[in-house]
Short mmCIF file of C-alpha atoms in Angstrom, two decimals:
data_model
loop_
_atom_site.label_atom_id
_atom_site.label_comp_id
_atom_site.label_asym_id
_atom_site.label_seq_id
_atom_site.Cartn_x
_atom_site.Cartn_y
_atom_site.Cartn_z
CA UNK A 1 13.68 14.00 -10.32
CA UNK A 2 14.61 10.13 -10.89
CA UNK A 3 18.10 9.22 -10.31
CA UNK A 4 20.20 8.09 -13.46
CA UNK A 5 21.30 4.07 -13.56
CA UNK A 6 23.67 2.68 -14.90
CA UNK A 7 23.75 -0.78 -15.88
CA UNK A 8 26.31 -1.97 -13.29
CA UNK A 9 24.12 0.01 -11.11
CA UNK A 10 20.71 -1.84 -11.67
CA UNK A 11 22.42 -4.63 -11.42
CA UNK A 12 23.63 -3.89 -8.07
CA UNK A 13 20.28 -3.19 -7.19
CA UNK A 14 18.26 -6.48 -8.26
CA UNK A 15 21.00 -8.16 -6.00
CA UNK A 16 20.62 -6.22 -2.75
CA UNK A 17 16.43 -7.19 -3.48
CA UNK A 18 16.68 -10.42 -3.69
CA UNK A 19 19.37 -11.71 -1.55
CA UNK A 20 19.32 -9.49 1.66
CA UNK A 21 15.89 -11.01 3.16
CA UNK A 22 15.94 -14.44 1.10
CA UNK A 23 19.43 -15.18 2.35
CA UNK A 24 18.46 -14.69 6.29
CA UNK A 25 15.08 -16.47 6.38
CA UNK A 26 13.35 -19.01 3.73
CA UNK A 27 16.21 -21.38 2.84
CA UNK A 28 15.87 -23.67 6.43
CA UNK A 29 12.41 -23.70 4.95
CA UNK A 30 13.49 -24.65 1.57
CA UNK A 31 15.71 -27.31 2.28
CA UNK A 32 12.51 -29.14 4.72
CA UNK A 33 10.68 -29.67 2.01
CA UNK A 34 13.07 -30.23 -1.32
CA UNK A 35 15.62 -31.51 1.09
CA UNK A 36 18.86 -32.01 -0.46
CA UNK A 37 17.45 -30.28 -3.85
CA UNK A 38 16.89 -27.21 -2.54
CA UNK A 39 19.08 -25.43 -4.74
CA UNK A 40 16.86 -26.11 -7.82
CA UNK A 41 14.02 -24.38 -5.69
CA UNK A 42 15.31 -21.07 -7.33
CA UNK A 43 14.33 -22.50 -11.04
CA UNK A 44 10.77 -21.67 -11.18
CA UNK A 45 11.24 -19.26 -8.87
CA UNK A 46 13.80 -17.37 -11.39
CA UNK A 47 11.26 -18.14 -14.04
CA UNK A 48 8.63 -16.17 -12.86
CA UNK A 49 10.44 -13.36 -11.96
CA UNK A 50 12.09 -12.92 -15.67
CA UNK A 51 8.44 -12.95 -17.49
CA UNK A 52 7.31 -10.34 -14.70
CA UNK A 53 10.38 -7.89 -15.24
CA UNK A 54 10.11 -8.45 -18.48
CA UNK A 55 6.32 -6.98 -18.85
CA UNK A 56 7.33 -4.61 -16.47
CA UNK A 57 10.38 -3.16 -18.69
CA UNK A 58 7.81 -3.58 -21.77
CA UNK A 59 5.38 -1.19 -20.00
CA UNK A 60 8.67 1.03 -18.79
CA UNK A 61 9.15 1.17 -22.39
CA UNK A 62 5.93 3.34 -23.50
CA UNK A 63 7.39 5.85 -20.69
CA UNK A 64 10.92 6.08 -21.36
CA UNK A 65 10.80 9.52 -19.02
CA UNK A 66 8.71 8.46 -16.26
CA UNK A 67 8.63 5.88 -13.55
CA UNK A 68 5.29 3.39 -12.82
CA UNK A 69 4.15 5.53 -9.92
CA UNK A 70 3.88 8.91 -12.64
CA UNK A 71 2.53 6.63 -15.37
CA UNK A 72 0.25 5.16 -13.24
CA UNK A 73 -0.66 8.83 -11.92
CA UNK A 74 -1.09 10.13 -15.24
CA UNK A 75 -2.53 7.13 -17.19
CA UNK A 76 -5.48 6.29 -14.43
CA UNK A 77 -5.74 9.27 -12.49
CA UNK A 78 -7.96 7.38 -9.53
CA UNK A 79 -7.52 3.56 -10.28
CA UNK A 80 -3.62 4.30 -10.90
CA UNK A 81 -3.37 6.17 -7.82
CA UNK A 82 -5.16 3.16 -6.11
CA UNK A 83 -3.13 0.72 -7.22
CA UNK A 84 0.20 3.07 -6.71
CA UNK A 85 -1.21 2.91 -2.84
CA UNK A 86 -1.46 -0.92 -2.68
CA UNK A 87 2.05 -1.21 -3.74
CA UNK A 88 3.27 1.15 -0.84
CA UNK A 89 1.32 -0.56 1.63
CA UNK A 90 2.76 -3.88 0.63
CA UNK A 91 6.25 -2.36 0.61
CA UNK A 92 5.62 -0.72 4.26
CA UNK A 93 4.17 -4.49 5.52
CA UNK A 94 8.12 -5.60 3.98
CA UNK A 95 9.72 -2.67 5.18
CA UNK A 96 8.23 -3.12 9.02
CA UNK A 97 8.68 -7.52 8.33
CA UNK A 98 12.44 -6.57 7.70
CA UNK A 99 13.06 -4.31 10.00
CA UNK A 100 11.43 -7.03 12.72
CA UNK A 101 13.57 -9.90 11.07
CA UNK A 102 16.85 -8.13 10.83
CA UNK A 103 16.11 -7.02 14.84
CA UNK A 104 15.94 -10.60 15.82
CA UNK A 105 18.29 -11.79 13.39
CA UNK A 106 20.74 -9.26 15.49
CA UNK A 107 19.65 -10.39 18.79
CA UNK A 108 19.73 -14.11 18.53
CA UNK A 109 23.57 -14.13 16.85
CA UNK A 110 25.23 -11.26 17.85
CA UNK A 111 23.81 -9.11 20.45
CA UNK A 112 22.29 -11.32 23.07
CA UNK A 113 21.61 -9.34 26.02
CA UNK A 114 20.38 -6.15 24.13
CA UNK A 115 16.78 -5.50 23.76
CA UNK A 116 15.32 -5.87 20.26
CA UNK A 117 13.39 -2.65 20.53
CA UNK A 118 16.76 -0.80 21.08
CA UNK A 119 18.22 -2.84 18.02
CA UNK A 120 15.48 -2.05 15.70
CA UNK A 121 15.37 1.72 16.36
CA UNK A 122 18.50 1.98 15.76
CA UNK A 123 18.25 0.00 12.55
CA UNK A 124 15.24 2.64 11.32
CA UNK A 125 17.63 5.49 12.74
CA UNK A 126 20.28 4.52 10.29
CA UNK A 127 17.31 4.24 7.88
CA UNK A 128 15.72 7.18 7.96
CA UNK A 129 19.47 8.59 7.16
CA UNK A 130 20.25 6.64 3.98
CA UNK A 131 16.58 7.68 2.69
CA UNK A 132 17.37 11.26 3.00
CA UNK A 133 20.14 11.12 0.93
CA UNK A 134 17.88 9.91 -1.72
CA UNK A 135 18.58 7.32 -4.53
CA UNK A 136 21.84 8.28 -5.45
CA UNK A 137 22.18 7.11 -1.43
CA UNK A 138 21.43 3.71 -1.46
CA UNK A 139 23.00 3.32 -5.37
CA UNK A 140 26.25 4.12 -3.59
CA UNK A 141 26.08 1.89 -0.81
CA UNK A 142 24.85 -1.11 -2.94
CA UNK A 143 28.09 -0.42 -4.53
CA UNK A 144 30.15 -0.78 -1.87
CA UNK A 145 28.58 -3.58 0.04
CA UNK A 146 26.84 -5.73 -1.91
CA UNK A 147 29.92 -5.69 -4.38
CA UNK A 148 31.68 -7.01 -0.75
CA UNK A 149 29.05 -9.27 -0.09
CA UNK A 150 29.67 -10.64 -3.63
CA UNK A 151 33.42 -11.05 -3.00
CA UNK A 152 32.73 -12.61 0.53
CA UNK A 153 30.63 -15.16 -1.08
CA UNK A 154 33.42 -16.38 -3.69
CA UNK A 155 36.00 -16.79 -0.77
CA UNK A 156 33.68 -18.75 1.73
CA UNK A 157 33.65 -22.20 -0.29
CA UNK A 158 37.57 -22.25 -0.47
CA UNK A 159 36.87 -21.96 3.36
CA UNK A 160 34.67 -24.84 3.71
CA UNK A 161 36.77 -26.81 2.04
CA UNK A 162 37.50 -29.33 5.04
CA UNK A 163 33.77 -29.21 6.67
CA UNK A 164 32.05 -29.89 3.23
CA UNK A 165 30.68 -33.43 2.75
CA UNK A 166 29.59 -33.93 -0.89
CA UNK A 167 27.24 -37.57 0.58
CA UNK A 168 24.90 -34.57 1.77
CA UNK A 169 23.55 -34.18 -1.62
CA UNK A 170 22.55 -38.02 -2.37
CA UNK A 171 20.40 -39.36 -3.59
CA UNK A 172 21.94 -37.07 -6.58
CA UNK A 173 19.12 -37.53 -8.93
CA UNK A 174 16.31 -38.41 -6.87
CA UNK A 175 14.59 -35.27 -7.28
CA UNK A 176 11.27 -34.63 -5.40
CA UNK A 177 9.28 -32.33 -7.66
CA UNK A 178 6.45 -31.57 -4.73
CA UNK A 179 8.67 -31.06 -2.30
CA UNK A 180 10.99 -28.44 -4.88
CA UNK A 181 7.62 -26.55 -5.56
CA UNK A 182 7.17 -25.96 -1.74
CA UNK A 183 10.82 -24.99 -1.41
CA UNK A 184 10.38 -22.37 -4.43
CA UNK A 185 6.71 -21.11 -2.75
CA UNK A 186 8.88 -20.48 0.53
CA UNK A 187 11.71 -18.41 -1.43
CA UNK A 188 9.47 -16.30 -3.97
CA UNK A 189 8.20 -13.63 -1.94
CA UNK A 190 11.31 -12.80 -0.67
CA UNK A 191 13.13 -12.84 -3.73
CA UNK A 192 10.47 -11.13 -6.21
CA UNK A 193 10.66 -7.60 -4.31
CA UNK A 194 12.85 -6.36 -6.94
CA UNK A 195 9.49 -5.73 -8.18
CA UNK A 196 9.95 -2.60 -6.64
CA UNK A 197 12.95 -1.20 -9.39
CA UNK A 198 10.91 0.00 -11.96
CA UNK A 199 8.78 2.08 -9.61
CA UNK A 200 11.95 4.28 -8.59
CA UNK A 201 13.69 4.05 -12.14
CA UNK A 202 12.85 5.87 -15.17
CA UNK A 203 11.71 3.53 -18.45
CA UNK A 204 14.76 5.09 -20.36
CA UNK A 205 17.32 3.65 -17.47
CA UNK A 206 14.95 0.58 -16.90
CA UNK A 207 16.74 -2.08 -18.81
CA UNK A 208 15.58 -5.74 -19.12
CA UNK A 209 18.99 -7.11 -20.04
CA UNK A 210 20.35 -5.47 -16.59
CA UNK A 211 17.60 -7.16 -14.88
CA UNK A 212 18.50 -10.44 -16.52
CA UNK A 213 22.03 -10.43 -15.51
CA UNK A 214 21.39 -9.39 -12.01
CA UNK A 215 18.90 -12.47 -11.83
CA UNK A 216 20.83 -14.61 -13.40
CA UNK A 217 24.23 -13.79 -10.82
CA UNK A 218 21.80 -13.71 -7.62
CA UNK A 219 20.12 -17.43 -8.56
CA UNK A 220 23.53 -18.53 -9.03
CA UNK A 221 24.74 -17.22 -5.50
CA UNK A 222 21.93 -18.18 -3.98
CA UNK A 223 21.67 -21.80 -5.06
CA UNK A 224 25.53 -21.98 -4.51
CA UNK A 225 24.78 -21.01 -0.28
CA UNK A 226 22.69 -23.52 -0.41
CA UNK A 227 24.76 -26.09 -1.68
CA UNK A 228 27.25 -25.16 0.85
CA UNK A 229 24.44 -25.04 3.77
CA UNK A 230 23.37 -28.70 2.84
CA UNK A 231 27.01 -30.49 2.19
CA UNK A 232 28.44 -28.55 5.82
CA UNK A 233 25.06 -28.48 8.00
CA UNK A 234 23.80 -31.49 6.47
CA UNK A 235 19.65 -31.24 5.63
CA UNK A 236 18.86 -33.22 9.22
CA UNK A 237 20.08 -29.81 11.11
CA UNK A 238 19.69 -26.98 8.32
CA UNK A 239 16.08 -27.75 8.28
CA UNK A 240 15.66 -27.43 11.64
CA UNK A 241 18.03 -23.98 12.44
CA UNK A 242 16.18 -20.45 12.01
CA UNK A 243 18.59 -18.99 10.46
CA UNK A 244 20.95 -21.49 8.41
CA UNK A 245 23.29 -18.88 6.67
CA UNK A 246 24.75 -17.69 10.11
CA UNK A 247 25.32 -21.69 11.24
CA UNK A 248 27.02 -22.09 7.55
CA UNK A 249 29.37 -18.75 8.66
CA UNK A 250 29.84 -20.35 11.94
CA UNK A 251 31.52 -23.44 10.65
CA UNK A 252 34.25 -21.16 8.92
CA UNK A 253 37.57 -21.35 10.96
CA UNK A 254 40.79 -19.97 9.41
CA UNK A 255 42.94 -21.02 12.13
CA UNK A 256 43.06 -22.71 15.43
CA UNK A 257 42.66 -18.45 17.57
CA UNK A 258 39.96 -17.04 14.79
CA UNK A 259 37.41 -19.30 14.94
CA UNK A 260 35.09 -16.59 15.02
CA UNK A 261 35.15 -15.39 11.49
CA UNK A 262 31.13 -15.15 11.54
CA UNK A 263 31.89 -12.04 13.27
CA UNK A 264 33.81 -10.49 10.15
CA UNK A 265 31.15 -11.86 7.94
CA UNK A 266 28.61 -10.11 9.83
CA UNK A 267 30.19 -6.90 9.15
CA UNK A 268 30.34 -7.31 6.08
CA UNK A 269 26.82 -8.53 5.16
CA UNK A 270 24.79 -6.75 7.88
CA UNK A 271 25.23 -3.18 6.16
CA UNK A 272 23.74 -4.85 3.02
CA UNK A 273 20.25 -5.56 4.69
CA UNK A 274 19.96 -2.09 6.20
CA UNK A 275 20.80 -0.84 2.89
CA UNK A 276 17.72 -2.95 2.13
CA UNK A 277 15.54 -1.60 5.00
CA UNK A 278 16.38 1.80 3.47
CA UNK A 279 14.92 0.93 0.22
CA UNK A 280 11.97 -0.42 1.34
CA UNK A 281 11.53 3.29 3.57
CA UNK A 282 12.62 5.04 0.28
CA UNK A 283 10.18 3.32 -2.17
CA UNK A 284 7.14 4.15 0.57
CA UNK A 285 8.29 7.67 1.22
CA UNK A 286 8.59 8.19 -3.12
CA UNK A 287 5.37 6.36 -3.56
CA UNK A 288 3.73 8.62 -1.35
CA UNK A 289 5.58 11.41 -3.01
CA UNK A 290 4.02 10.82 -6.54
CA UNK A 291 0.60 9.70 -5.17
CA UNK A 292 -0.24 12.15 -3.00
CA UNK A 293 0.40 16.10 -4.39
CA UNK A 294 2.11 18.41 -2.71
CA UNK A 295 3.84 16.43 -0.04
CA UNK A 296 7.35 16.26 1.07
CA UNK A 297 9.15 12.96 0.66
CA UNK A 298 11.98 13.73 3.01
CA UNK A 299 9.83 15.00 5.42
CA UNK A 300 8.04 11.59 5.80
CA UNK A 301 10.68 9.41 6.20
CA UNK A 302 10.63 9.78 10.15
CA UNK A 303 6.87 9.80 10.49
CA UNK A 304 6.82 6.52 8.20
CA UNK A 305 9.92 5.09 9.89
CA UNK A 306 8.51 5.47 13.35
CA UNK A 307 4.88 3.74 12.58
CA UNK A 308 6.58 0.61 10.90
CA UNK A 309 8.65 0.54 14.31
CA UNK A 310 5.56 0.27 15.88
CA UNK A 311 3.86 -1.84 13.41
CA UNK A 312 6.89 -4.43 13.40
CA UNK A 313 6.21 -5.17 16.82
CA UNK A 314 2.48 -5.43 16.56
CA UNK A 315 2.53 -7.61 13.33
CA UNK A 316 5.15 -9.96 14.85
CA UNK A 317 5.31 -11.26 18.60
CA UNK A 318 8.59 -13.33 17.80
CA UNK A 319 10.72 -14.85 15.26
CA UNK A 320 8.99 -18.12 15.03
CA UNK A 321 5.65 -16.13 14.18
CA UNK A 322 7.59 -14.12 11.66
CA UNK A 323 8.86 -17.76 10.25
CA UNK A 324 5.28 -19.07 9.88
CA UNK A 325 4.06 -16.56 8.01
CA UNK A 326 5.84 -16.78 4.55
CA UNK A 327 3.69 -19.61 3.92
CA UNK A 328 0.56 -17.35 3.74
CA UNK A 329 2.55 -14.15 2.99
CA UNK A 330 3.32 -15.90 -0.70
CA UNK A 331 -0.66 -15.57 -1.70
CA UNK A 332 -0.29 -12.19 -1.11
CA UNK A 333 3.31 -11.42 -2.89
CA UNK A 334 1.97 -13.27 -6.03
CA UNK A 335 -0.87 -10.51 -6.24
CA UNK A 336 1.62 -7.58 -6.58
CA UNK A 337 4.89 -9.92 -8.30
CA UNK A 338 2.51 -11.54 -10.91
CA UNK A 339 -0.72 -10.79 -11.35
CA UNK A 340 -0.24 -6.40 -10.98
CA UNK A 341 2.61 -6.74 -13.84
CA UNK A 342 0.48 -8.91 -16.19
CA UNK A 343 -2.77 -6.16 -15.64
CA UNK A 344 -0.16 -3.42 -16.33
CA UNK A 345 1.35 -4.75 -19.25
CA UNK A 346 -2.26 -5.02 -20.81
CA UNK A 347 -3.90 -1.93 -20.01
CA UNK A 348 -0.59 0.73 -19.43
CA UNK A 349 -0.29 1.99 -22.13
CA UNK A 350 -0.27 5.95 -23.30
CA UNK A 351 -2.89 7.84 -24.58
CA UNK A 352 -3.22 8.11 -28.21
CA UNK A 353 -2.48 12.20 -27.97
CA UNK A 354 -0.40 11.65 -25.83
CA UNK A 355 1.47 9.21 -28.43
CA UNK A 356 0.89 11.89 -31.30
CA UNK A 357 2.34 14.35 -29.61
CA UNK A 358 5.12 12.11 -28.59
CA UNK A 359 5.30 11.68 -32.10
CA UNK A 360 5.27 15.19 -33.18
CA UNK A 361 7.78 16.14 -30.96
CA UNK A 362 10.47 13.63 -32.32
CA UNK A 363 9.22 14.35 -35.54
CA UNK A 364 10.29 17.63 -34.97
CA UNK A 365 12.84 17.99 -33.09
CA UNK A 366 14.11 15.62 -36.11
CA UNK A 367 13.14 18.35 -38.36
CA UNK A 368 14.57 21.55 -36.15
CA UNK A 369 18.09 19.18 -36.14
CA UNK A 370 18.42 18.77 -40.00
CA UNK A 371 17.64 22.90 -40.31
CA UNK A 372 20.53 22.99 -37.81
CA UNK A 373 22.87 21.10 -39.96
CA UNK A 374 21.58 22.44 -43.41
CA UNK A 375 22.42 26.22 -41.91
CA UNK A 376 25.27 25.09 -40.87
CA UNK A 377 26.70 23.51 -44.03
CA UNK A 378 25.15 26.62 -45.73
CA UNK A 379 27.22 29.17 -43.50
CA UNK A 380 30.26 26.57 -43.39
CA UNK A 381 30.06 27.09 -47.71
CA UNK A 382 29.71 30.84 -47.36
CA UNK A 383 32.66 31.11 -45.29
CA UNK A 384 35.01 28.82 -47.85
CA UNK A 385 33.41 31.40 -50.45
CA UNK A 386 34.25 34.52 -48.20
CA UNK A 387 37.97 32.77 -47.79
CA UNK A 388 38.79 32.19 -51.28
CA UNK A 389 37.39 35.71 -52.04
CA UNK A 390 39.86 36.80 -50.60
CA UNK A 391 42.92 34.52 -50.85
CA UNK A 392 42.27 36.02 -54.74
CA UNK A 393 42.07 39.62 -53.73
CA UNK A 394 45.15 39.12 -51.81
CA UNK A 395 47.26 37.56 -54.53
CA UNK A 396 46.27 40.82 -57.28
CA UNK A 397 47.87 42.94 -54.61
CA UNK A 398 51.50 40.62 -54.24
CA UNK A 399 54.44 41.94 -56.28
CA UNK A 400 54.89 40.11 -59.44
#
């Protein structure tokens, strides 16, 4: 059974999928090619992503009580079941990429001397957990920490105040197009993967305008770290640093014995990209769930957590390997983030008995509802009758 959402709540949710692995990688990328016009690679990026959630809600539309992965099930029962497969593979390839880049994300900052494999298993331990307390799960703690991740982000430019350099950002309007087109390849295939909402969401919940304001308030914070990465790092070093968003907390200092505030930053953003890493388990184990009959989603969240441990490793020999590839792994995002929505919104669509009988059944449960309230007004008038019967036998028998 699909988990209700609220709007607050698919908001939530478009922000943990598009921040959490765009924040840690693609924007050193980004700013080497648009240098200090980075920011404006999240346009066309933005774009995109509206006119593909927007076919997507159209299609969640004709099946306001089922999600993609039933529609797709039920509409096409081999070809929708095909490409209901293609989509979990693709999520397990992000799920074992994120896993991989969150490991060395940990080890390089924060735990130096630990080995990644012990990192990253306990990353999928902590995974596997969230999973099996299903949607409602992660929907809680996307409340909890992106909401802090949202609040952290509105007090770190107060903190910069004194490190920010505003010269960063000139030639003001000198803008390279090319080199903003390269910056917004780099970002989109981390930031279209809320691609994966309406495949865990029910059309009735599925709302485009949610979608839009969770787009709209992730493009915004996103552009704004980069601003701040740019006109503190400067685009000479940011282009050059793996992972930009830690050397932008690193220049935070509150006072002259806590100049280590990246630390409390890290707390407070690293639970967001597990929470991530759980989704991306979740949406394989529930894809799996719907394509395949009679099988267990909860039972193969272990199974499926364990093999993208090992497939992390085997994909990826290090974090500069893992860098390279979002160049090539954009051809492959744009199959599933563009080109899947546009073939869905043209050929999903219910069957025509299926639409009678749709039909038939509002039609009448309309009908059933109006009996309901005719019998009802009919017993509501015999009852008046039945009381002023006998408010009139009653007042023959008073004393005169």
């Amino acid at each position: 059974m699909n988990q209700r959402v609220t709007h607050r709540q698919m908001i939530l949710l478009v922000l943990l999928l598009s921040i959490s692995g765009t924040l840690i990688q693609p924007h050193a990328q980004a700013i080497y090619y648009a240098e200090q016009h980075a920011y404006l690679s999240y346009i066309p990026v933005v774009v995109v992503m509206l006119a593909s959630m927007w076919m997507l809600s159209r299609v969640q539309r004709r099946f306001p009580d089922q999600d993609l992965f039933q529609a797709l099930a039920g509409r096409f029962p081999f070809l929708g079941r095909l490409a209901g497969l293609m989509y979990i593979l693709f999520f397990f390839f992000v799920f074992a990429r994120d896993i991989r880049l969150t490991g060395d994300y940990i080890s390089i900052t924060l735990l130096e001397t630990t080995p990644i494999s012990i990192i990253v298993l306990s990353l999928i331990v902590m995974g596997v957990f969230i999973v099996r307390g299903g949607l409602g799960s992660l929907i809680g703690m996307s409340e909890l920490y992106v909401t802090l991740f949202l609040l952290n982000s509105v007090i770190v430019p107060f903190m910069l105040i004194q490190q920010i350099n505003m010269d960063n950002l000139m030639p003001y309007f000198h803008v390279d197009v090319t080199g903003v087109g390269k910056g917004s390849w780099y970002i989109f295939s981390f930031y279209g993967e809320m691609i994966a909402l309406p495949f865990v969401i029910k059309g009735s919940d599925f709302r485009f305008k949610s979608v839009v304001s969770g787009i709209i308030l992730s493009a915004i914070l996103m552009m704004l770290i980069l601003v701040e990465t740019i006109t503190a790092i400067g685009v000479p070093i940011a282009s050059r640093l793996v992972y930009p968003s830690y050397e932008l907390a690193r220049q935070l200092q509150i006072s002259d014995f806590l100049d280590r505030f990246d630390l409390a930053l890290a707390a407070a953003t690293l639970p967001t990209m597990i929470t991530k890493i759980a989704f991306d388990l979740y949406f394989v184990c529930w894809g799996m769930k719907r394509m395949i009959p009679n099988v267990s989603g909860k039972v193969l969240t272990g199974p499926v957590a364990l093999v993208g441990f090992v497939c992390a490793f085997w994909f990826f020999r290090n974090a500069i390997q893992l860098n390279r590839f979002t160049r090539e792994w954009t051809w492959i995002a744009i199959i599933f983030e563009v080109l899947f929505p546009i073939v869905l919104f043209l050929f999903l669509r219910p069957r025509k008995k299926d639409k009678k009988e749709s039909t038939q059944q509002r039609s009448g449960d309309q009908s059933k509802k109006e009996k309901h309230e005719q019998g009802q007004e009919s017993s509501d008038s015999e009852k008046n009758g039945e009381k002023r019967r006998q408010d009139s036998h009653g007042g023959e028998l008073q004393p005169s």
